[in-house]
Short mmCIF file of C-alpha atoms in Angstrom, two decimals:
data_model
loop_
_atom_site.label_atom_id
_atom_site.label_comp_id
_atom_site.label_asym_id
_atom_site.label_seq_id
_atom_site.Cartn_x
_atom_site.Cartn_y
_atom_site.Cartn_z
CA MET A 1 -177.10 22.40 -98.42
CA THR A 2 -173.30 23.34 -97.70
CA GLU A 3 -172.36 26.99 -97.89
CA ARG A 4 -169.48 27.47 -100.49
CA THR A 5 -167.21 30.42 -101.33
CA ILE A 6 -165.55 31.08 -104.71
CA TYR A 7 -163.13 33.94 -105.69
CA ILE A 8 -163.50 35.63 -108.87
CA LEU A 9 -161.67 38.07 -110.72
CA PRO A 10 -164.12 41.05 -111.77
CA LYS A 11 -164.62 41.59 -115.37
CA SER A 12 -163.88 45.16 -114.67
CA GLY A 13 -160.44 44.30 -113.85
CA VAL A 14 -159.67 42.10 -116.84
CA THR A 15 -158.23 43.95 -120.02
CA ILE A 16 -158.52 42.40 -123.31
CA THR A 17 -156.59 43.79 -126.23
CA ARG A 18 -155.50 42.51 -129.74
CA VAL A 19 -152.20 40.55 -129.56
CA GLY A 20 -149.62 43.19 -130.52
CA GLY A 21 -151.75 46.16 -129.19
CA GLY A 22 -154.76 47.89 -130.32
CA ALA A 23 -158.27 48.04 -128.90
CA THR A 24 -160.80 45.15 -129.80
CA THR A 25 -163.79 45.71 -132.11
CA HIS A 26 -166.27 44.67 -129.31
CA HIS A 27 -166.64 45.72 -125.85
CA ASP A 28 -167.31 43.61 -122.75
CA ILE A 29 -166.37 40.65 -124.30
CA ILE A 30 -166.45 38.71 -120.99
CA GLY A 31 -170.05 39.61 -120.47
CA ASN A 32 -171.20 39.19 -124.11
CA ALA A 33 -169.78 35.72 -124.10
CA LEU A 34 -172.90 34.94 -122.02
CA ASN A 35 -174.47 34.82 -125.63
CA GLY A 36 -171.73 32.84 -127.32
CA ASP A 37 -168.02 32.74 -128.22
CA ALA A 38 -167.71 36.57 -128.07
CA PHE A 39 -163.95 36.04 -128.31
CA SER A 40 -164.20 34.58 -131.51
CA TRP A 41 -165.88 37.76 -132.94
CA GLU A 42 -162.68 39.43 -132.99
CA VAL A 43 -161.46 37.18 -135.84
CA PRO A 44 -158.90 37.14 -137.45
CA TYR A 45 -157.11 38.87 -134.29
CA ASP A 46 -155.92 36.85 -131.36
CA LEU A 47 -156.43 38.44 -128.20
CA ALA A 48 -154.20 39.03 -125.00
CA LEU A 49 -155.96 38.97 -121.49
CA THR A 50 -154.54 40.51 -118.38
CA PHE A 51 -156.01 40.34 -115.09
CA SER A 52 -155.30 43.19 -112.68
CA ALA A 53 -158.09 43.33 -110.13
CA GLU A 54 -158.07 41.86 -106.76
CA SER A 55 -160.42 38.83 -106.22
CA VAL A 56 -164.07 39.16 -104.96
CA ALA A 57 -165.56 36.44 -102.74
CA ILE A 58 -169.05 35.14 -103.87
CA THR A 59 -170.87 32.81 -101.27
CA PHE A 60 -173.84 30.60 -102.00
CA ASP A 61 -175.46 27.39 -101.01
CA ASP A 62 -174.32 24.25 -102.72
CA ALA A 63 -175.89 20.86 -102.83
CA ASP A 64 -173.05 18.81 -104.78
CA GLY A 65 -169.81 20.59 -104.72
CA VAL A 66 -170.04 21.61 -108.26
CA LEU A 67 -170.78 25.13 -109.84
CA SER A 68 -173.08 24.36 -112.68
CA ASP A 69 -174.95 26.25 -115.54
CA ASP A 70 -178.66 26.70 -115.02
CA PRO A 71 -179.27 25.14 -111.43
CA PHE A 72 -182.95 25.21 -112.16
CA SER A 73 -186.15 22.89 -112.17
CA GLY A 74 -188.45 24.72 -114.29
CA ALA A 75 -189.02 28.14 -112.74
CA GLU A 76 -187.57 26.96 -109.40
CA VAL A 77 -184.01 27.76 -108.20
CA VAL A 78 -182.70 24.33 -106.73
CA ASP A 79 -179.13 25.15 -106.09
CA GLN A 80 -176.29 27.73 -105.83
CA ARG A 81 -178.52 30.52 -104.29
CA LEU A 82 -176.42 33.44 -103.07
CA THR A 83 -176.34 33.58 -99.23
CA GLN A 84 -174.11 36.76 -98.57
CA PRO A 85 -174.39 40.20 -100.28
CA VAL A 86 -171.56 41.03 -102.58
CA THR A 87 -170.39 44.13 -104.58
CA VAL A 88 -168.67 43.42 -107.80
CA ASN A 89 -168.09 45.78 -110.82
CA GLY A 90 -169.92 48.44 -108.74
CA VAL A 91 -173.21 46.62 -108.54
CA THR A 92 -174.47 45.06 -105.10
CA TYR A 93 -176.33 41.66 -105.48
CA THR A 94 -178.45 40.76 -102.22
CA PRO A 95 -179.58 37.26 -101.34
CA SER A 96 -183.29 36.71 -101.58
CA PRO A 97 -185.40 34.04 -99.81
CA GLU A 98 -187.31 33.15 -102.86
CA THR A 99 -186.94 30.10 -104.98
CA LEU A 100 -189.40 30.85 -107.69
CA ARG A 101 -187.86 33.11 -110.62
CA TRP A 102 -190.88 35.07 -111.41
CA GLN A 103 -191.53 36.15 -107.62
CA TRP A 104 -190.53 39.76 -106.81
CA PRO A 105 -187.67 40.19 -105.28
CA PRO A 106 -186.49 37.28 -107.38
CA PRO A 107 -184.23 34.68 -106.35
CA VAL A 108 -180.44 35.32 -106.85
CA ASN A 109 -178.20 32.61 -107.84
CA VAL A 110 -174.58 31.96 -109.19
CA GLU A 111 -173.66 29.95 -112.45
CA ASP A 112 -170.99 28.59 -114.54
CA GLU A 113 -172.06 30.51 -117.58
CA TYR A 114 -169.28 29.52 -120.10
CA GLU A 115 -165.83 28.13 -120.31
CA VAL A 116 -162.96 29.04 -122.54
CA THR A 117 -159.46 27.57 -123.10
CA LEU A 118 -156.69 30.15 -122.85
CA PHE A 119 -152.89 29.83 -123.33
CA ASP A 120 -149.79 31.39 -121.87
CA GLY A 121 -146.62 32.29 -123.82
CA LEU A 122 -145.16 28.97 -123.22
CA GLY A 123 -148.22 27.19 -124.61
CA ASN A 124 -149.65 25.98 -121.18
CA ALA A 125 -153.34 25.57 -121.33
CA TYR A 126 -155.63 27.36 -118.79
CA HIS A 127 -159.44 26.72 -118.39
CA MET A 128 -161.18 30.05 -117.69
CA VAL A 129 -164.78 29.87 -116.38
CA GLY A 130 -167.22 32.85 -116.79
CA VAL A 131 -169.08 33.33 -113.56
CA SER A 132 -172.65 34.98 -113.62
CA ILE A 133 -175.00 36.01 -111.07
CA THR A 134 -178.74 35.53 -112.07
CA GLN A 135 -181.66 37.67 -110.60
CA GLY A 136 -184.82 35.99 -111.68
CA TYR A 137 -184.61 35.53 -115.46
CA THR A 138 -181.64 38.11 -115.90
CA SER A 139 -178.19 36.81 -116.09
CA THR A 140 -174.97 38.77 -115.89
CA VAL A 141 -171.46 37.74 -116.19
CA VAL A 142 -169.71 39.43 -113.30
CA GLY A 143 -166.10 37.91 -113.58
CA VAL A 144 -164.05 34.81 -114.27
CA MET A 145 -162.29 32.09 -112.34
CA PHE A 146 -160.03 29.13 -113.25
CA GLU A 147 -160.57 25.45 -113.24
CA GLY A 148 -157.65 23.88 -111.98
CA PRO A 149 -154.38 25.83 -111.64
CA ALA A 150 -154.68 29.67 -112.00
CA PRO A 151 -152.10 31.56 -113.90
CA PRO A 152 -149.11 33.10 -111.82
CA PRO A 153 -149.66 36.68 -110.99
CA GLY A 154 -148.79 38.96 -113.82
CA THR A 155 -149.13 36.35 -116.41
CA THR A 156 -150.74 37.40 -119.81
CA LEU A 157 -153.08 34.68 -121.32
CA TYR A 158 -153.90 34.60 -124.94
CA TYR A 159 -157.13 33.66 -126.78
CA LEU A 160 -156.00 31.84 -130.05
CA GLN A 161 -158.44 32.07 -133.24
CA GLY A 162 -159.09 28.49 -134.30
CA VAL A 163 -157.24 26.99 -131.36
CA SER A 164 -158.87 28.13 -128.03
CA GLY A 165 -162.00 26.29 -127.09
CA TYR A 166 -165.15 27.88 -125.94
CA SER A 167 -168.51 26.01 -124.50
CA GLY A 168 -171.61 27.60 -123.29
CA ALA A 169 -174.24 25.24 -122.43
CA GLY A 170 -174.64 22.80 -119.56
CA GLU A 171 -171.27 23.61 -117.93
CA SER A 172 -170.07 22.63 -114.53
CA THR A 173 -166.68 22.90 -112.64
CA PRO A 174 -165.60 21.60 -109.13
CA ILE A 175 -165.90 24.30 -106.65
CA PRO A 176 -162.44 25.21 -105.43
CA ASP A 177 -163.21 25.87 -101.71
CA GLY A 178 -159.69 25.04 -100.40
CA VAL A 179 -158.43 21.97 -98.77
CA PRO A 180 -158.57 21.77 -94.80
CA CYS A 181 -154.89 21.45 -93.48
CA PHE A 182 -152.49 22.38 -90.80
CA LEU A 183 -150.06 25.11 -90.59
CA ALA A 184 -146.41 23.85 -90.61
CA GLY A 185 -145.62 23.82 -86.94
CA THR A 186 -148.84 22.42 -85.53
CA ARG A 187 -148.28 19.63 -83.19
CA ILE A 188 -150.22 16.53 -83.85
CA GLU A 189 -150.69 13.87 -81.02
CA THR A 190 -149.07 10.34 -81.66
CA PRO A 191 -148.67 7.47 -79.50
CA GLY A 192 -145.30 8.84 -78.69
CA GLY A 193 -146.49 12.24 -77.75
CA PRO A 194 -147.03 15.41 -79.83
CA ARG A 195 -145.09 15.92 -83.06
CA ALA A 196 -144.85 18.82 -85.48
CA VAL A 197 -147.03 17.96 -88.51
CA GLU A 198 -144.18 18.57 -91.03
CA ASP A 199 -142.07 15.89 -89.22
CA LEU A 200 -144.78 13.16 -89.89
CA ARG A 201 -144.53 10.73 -92.70
CA ALA A 202 -146.91 8.32 -94.38
CA GLY A 203 -146.99 5.19 -92.14
CA ASP A 204 -146.64 7.15 -88.80
CA ARG A 205 -149.62 6.50 -86.47
CA VAL A 206 -151.69 9.53 -85.06
CA LEU A 207 -154.29 9.40 -82.23
CA THR A 208 -157.94 9.71 -83.37
CA LEU A 209 -160.99 10.34 -81.21
CA ASP A 210 -162.98 7.46 -82.37
CA HIS A 211 -160.47 4.49 -83.52
CA GLY A 212 -157.37 5.08 -81.20
CA ALA A 213 -154.15 5.20 -83.09
CA GLN A 214 -154.39 5.05 -87.04
CA PRO A 215 -151.71 5.24 -89.57
CA ILE A 216 -151.47 8.09 -92.00
CA ARG A 217 -152.10 6.95 -95.67
CA TRP A 218 -150.71 10.21 -97.43
CA ILE A 219 -149.47 13.50 -96.60
CA GLY A 220 -149.69 16.33 -99.03
CA ARG A 221 -148.02 19.88 -98.77
CA SER A 222 -148.93 23.31 -100.32
CA MET A 223 -147.26 26.57 -100.05
CA VAL A 224 -149.69 29.41 -100.83
CA CYS A 225 -149.90 33.01 -100.48
CA GLY A 226 -150.88 33.64 -96.96
CA LEU A 227 -152.16 37.43 -97.34
CA GLY A 228 -155.52 36.72 -98.91
CA PRO A 229 -158.36 34.16 -98.65
CA LEU A 230 -156.15 31.36 -97.49
CA ALA A 231 -154.54 33.20 -94.68
CA PRO A 232 -154.25 30.97 -91.71
CA ILE A 233 -156.72 31.07 -88.97
CA ARG A 234 -155.23 31.26 -85.40
CA ILE A 235 -157.29 30.07 -82.52
CA ALA A 236 -155.80 31.43 -79.29
CA ALA A 237 -154.79 28.73 -76.72
CA GLY A 238 -157.43 27.79 -74.50
CA THR A 239 -160.25 28.99 -76.55
CA TYR A 240 -161.67 25.52 -77.13
CA GLY A 241 -159.52 23.72 -74.75
CA ASN A 242 -156.33 23.76 -77.12
CA ARG A 243 -152.90 24.00 -75.10
CA ARG A 244 -151.33 26.27 -77.68
CA ASP A 245 -152.30 28.53 -80.26
CA LEU A 246 -153.67 26.42 -83.13
CA CYS A 247 -153.23 27.79 -86.88
CA VAL A 248 -155.27 26.09 -89.50
CA SER A 249 -156.60 26.89 -93.16
CA PRO A 250 -159.82 28.62 -93.29
CA ASN A 251 -161.77 25.48 -94.26
CA HIS A 252 -160.36 23.38 -91.70
CA ARG A 253 -163.08 22.05 -89.55
CA LEU A 254 -162.80 21.68 -85.57
CA PHE A 255 -164.60 19.13 -83.54
CA LEU A 256 -166.87 20.88 -81.11
CA ARG A 257 -169.42 19.69 -78.54
CA SER A 258 -172.49 21.67 -77.04
CA VAL A 259 -175.92 20.61 -75.68
CA ALA A 260 -177.01 23.32 -77.92
CA ALA A 261 -175.67 21.47 -81.10
CA GLU A 262 -177.83 18.60 -79.98
CA LEU A 263 -180.85 20.55 -79.47
CA HIS A 264 -180.69 22.41 -82.85
CA PHE A 265 -179.00 20.00 -85.10
CA GLY A 266 -179.63 16.64 -83.59
CA ALA A 267 -176.00 16.02 -82.93
CA HIS A 268 -173.91 16.59 -79.73
CA GLU A 269 -170.77 16.68 -81.72
CA VAL A 270 -170.30 18.71 -84.70
CA LEU A 271 -167.62 19.96 -87.20
CA VAL A 272 -167.28 23.78 -87.83
CA PRO A 273 -164.84 25.40 -90.33
CA ALA A 274 -162.41 27.73 -88.50
CA LYS A 275 -163.46 30.60 -90.80
CA PHE A 276 -166.90 30.68 -89.43
CA LEU A 277 -165.60 30.89 -85.83
CA ILE A 278 -163.68 34.34 -86.28
CA ASP A 279 -164.61 36.85 -83.68
CA GLY A 280 -161.80 39.30 -84.19
CA ALA A 281 -160.34 38.62 -80.52
CA ARG A 282 -159.85 34.79 -79.73
CA VAL A 283 -160.39 33.43 -83.41
CA ARG A 284 -158.69 35.75 -86.23
CA PRO A 285 -156.87 35.55 -89.39
CA ALA A 286 -153.11 35.29 -89.06
CA PRO A 287 -151.71 36.57 -92.48
CA ARG A 288 -148.18 36.03 -93.68
CA LEU A 289 -146.38 36.10 -96.85
CA LYS A 290 -146.41 32.47 -97.27
CA ALA A 291 -148.26 29.66 -95.55
CA MET A 292 -147.15 26.00 -95.80
CA TYR A 293 -150.08 23.71 -95.33
CA LEU A 294 -149.93 20.10 -94.74
CA HIS A 295 -152.72 17.57 -95.30
CA LEU A 296 -153.07 14.25 -93.29
CA LEU A 297 -155.19 11.66 -95.00
CA LEU A 298 -156.25 8.55 -92.92
CA ASP A 299 -158.12 5.42 -93.91
CA ARG A 300 -161.32 7.28 -92.51
CA HIS A 301 -162.19 10.73 -92.31
CA GLU A 302 -161.20 11.18 -88.77
CA ALA A 303 -160.65 13.64 -85.63
CA VAL A 304 -157.06 13.94 -84.88
CA PHE A 305 -155.55 15.82 -81.99
CA SER A 306 -153.95 19.01 -82.79
CA GLU A 307 -152.46 21.26 -79.88
CA GLY A 308 -154.62 19.10 -77.76
CA ILE A 309 -158.02 19.32 -79.19
CA ALA A 310 -159.73 17.25 -81.95
CA SER A 311 -159.95 18.64 -85.66
CA GLU A 312 -160.41 16.97 -88.94
CA SER A 313 -158.22 14.92 -90.94
CA LEU A 314 -158.11 15.42 -94.87
CA PHE A 315 -161.64 14.59 -96.29
CA ALA A 316 -160.88 12.51 -99.39
CA GLY A 317 -164.24 13.52 -101.05
CA ALA A 318 -164.79 14.66 -104.58
CA VAL A 319 -164.87 18.38 -103.65
CA ASP A 320 -161.61 18.34 -101.84
CA GLN A 321 -159.84 16.44 -104.45
CA GLY A 322 -160.90 19.07 -107.02
CA VAL A 323 -159.05 21.75 -105.34
CA LEU A 324 -155.81 19.99 -104.89
CA ASP A 325 -153.30 20.88 -107.57
CA ALA A 326 -152.68 18.40 -110.36
CA ALA A 327 -149.64 16.91 -109.11
CA ALA A 328 -151.04 16.31 -105.45
CA VAL A 329 -154.26 14.73 -107.04
CA ALA A 330 -152.13 12.30 -109.12
CA ASP A 331 -150.01 11.56 -106.07
CA LEU A 332 -153.25 10.84 -103.83
CA ARG A 333 -154.88 8.61 -106.55
CA THR A 334 -151.63 6.53 -106.80
CA ALA A 335 -151.29 6.23 -103.16
CA CYS A 336 -154.92 5.59 -102.46
CA PRO A 337 -156.78 4.64 -105.74
CA GLU A 338 -160.09 3.54 -104.21
CA LEU A 339 -160.45 5.44 -101.01
CA VAL A 340 -163.87 6.69 -100.08
CA HIS A 341 -164.82 8.76 -96.95
CA ARG A 342 -167.90 9.82 -95.07
CA LEU A 343 -167.80 12.76 -92.77
CA CYS A 344 -167.12 11.64 -89.36
CA ARG A 345 -169.74 14.23 -87.84
CA PRO A 346 -172.23 16.78 -89.13
CA SER A 347 -170.80 19.93 -90.66
CA LEU A 348 -172.30 23.29 -89.92
CA THR A 349 -172.92 26.01 -92.54
CA ARG A 350 -172.03 29.65 -91.62
CA ALA A 351 -175.74 30.35 -90.60
CA GLU A 352 -175.90 27.10 -88.48
CA THR A 353 -172.51 28.13 -86.77
CA ARG A 354 -174.07 31.65 -85.89
CA LEU A 355 -176.96 30.10 -84.23
CA LEU A 356 -174.77 27.65 -82.29
CA LEU A 357 -172.34 30.49 -81.19
CA ALA A 358 -175.55 32.38 -80.01
CA ALA A 359 -177.11 29.37 -78.30
CA ALA A 360 -174.15 27.77 -76.95
CA GLY A 361 -172.10 30.34 -75.12
CA ALA A 362 -169.65 28.93 -72.76
CA ASP A 363 -171.00 25.59 -73.20
CA LEU A 364 -169.35 25.03 -76.59
CA ARG A 365 -165.93 23.42 -76.43
CA GLY A 366 -163.52 21.20 -78.21
CA ALA A 367 -162.93 17.51 -77.43
CA ARG A 368 -159.62 17.51 -75.63
CA LEU A 369 -157.12 14.62 -75.50
CA THR A 370 -157.21 14.56 -71.71
CA GLU A 371 -161.05 13.63 -71.89
CA VAL A 372 -160.27 10.51 -74.08
CA ARG A 373 -159.69 7.17 -72.58
CA GLY A 374 -157.66 4.21 -73.91
CA LEU A 375 -156.17 6.17 -76.60
CA LEU A 376 -152.56 6.08 -75.65
CA ALA A 377 -152.75 2.33 -74.99
CA ALA A 378 -154.13 1.58 -78.32
#
């Protein structure tokens, strides 16, 4: 299982009115859509939806990179169990170690309960997902997220009677967990020395831990708001052997070594997302108004050298492609239509990282460029 985090807009912060003004006949339309297309119950009125609440993070385990409806096998929860407490709409949901739905306290899991097509004022379609939290046999829609691009802040979306679609059985959506990438300004090691990541181009070679100098197949760029969940994580110079401060996206995985990793996970070398290493001192968020992230795709999933230590290149798996925007996905598929990757090392969950940090202490270190032989001659 891999621990994933989604960011929802709580239903308490979503306002629904009739187009042109006026209250709806029914209340808690987002919650009642659990039982069918509650948006259509307002016929003949079209509906206007505004989203004013800040997002809430929901963290759960995941087996397949997809948030699905009814992740059960009979009475057993087999996927998407809540792993971190969360308070949403004034209610706190707490993880339970149980897997059988009829036990007490019951298991707690997250679901894609339904999906609705909405439109903005220009006719652009948005795919809204109703997200529920289920405790045993009781499901509550707690908020919404969007499959694919979300509307710009302040946009009003519309449910158009007879046009908007609704589906509430057997739904699934890719989990948008953020692409691992480097903040602009990060220096990447090449055969000719370190270069700023934004100066690299497809075809340039970069040094890798396992296979020497390798060509870049594709480079993607994303400009995002750097004040929220996508704020860069800064690893202070020297923390894991890095020569300068290293700033990466929260899900970017560092290549770390420890005897404790081999003892607990059967691998001396592991990949750990930067967000799991936050300690409030040496590793901490570095928010900014805007963050320019760059994604480096190679023929394999590799450990490349950023500010002197190894961290991952873009993993071209189905999950990561699912969180790139539509233009980037199209560009990537054109450049690399048959690319398949396997993770170059085991990737740790949050709980596994906590165990590693407690057990390894000062023994935990990065793979430094100076320790690798023969790369510069490759």
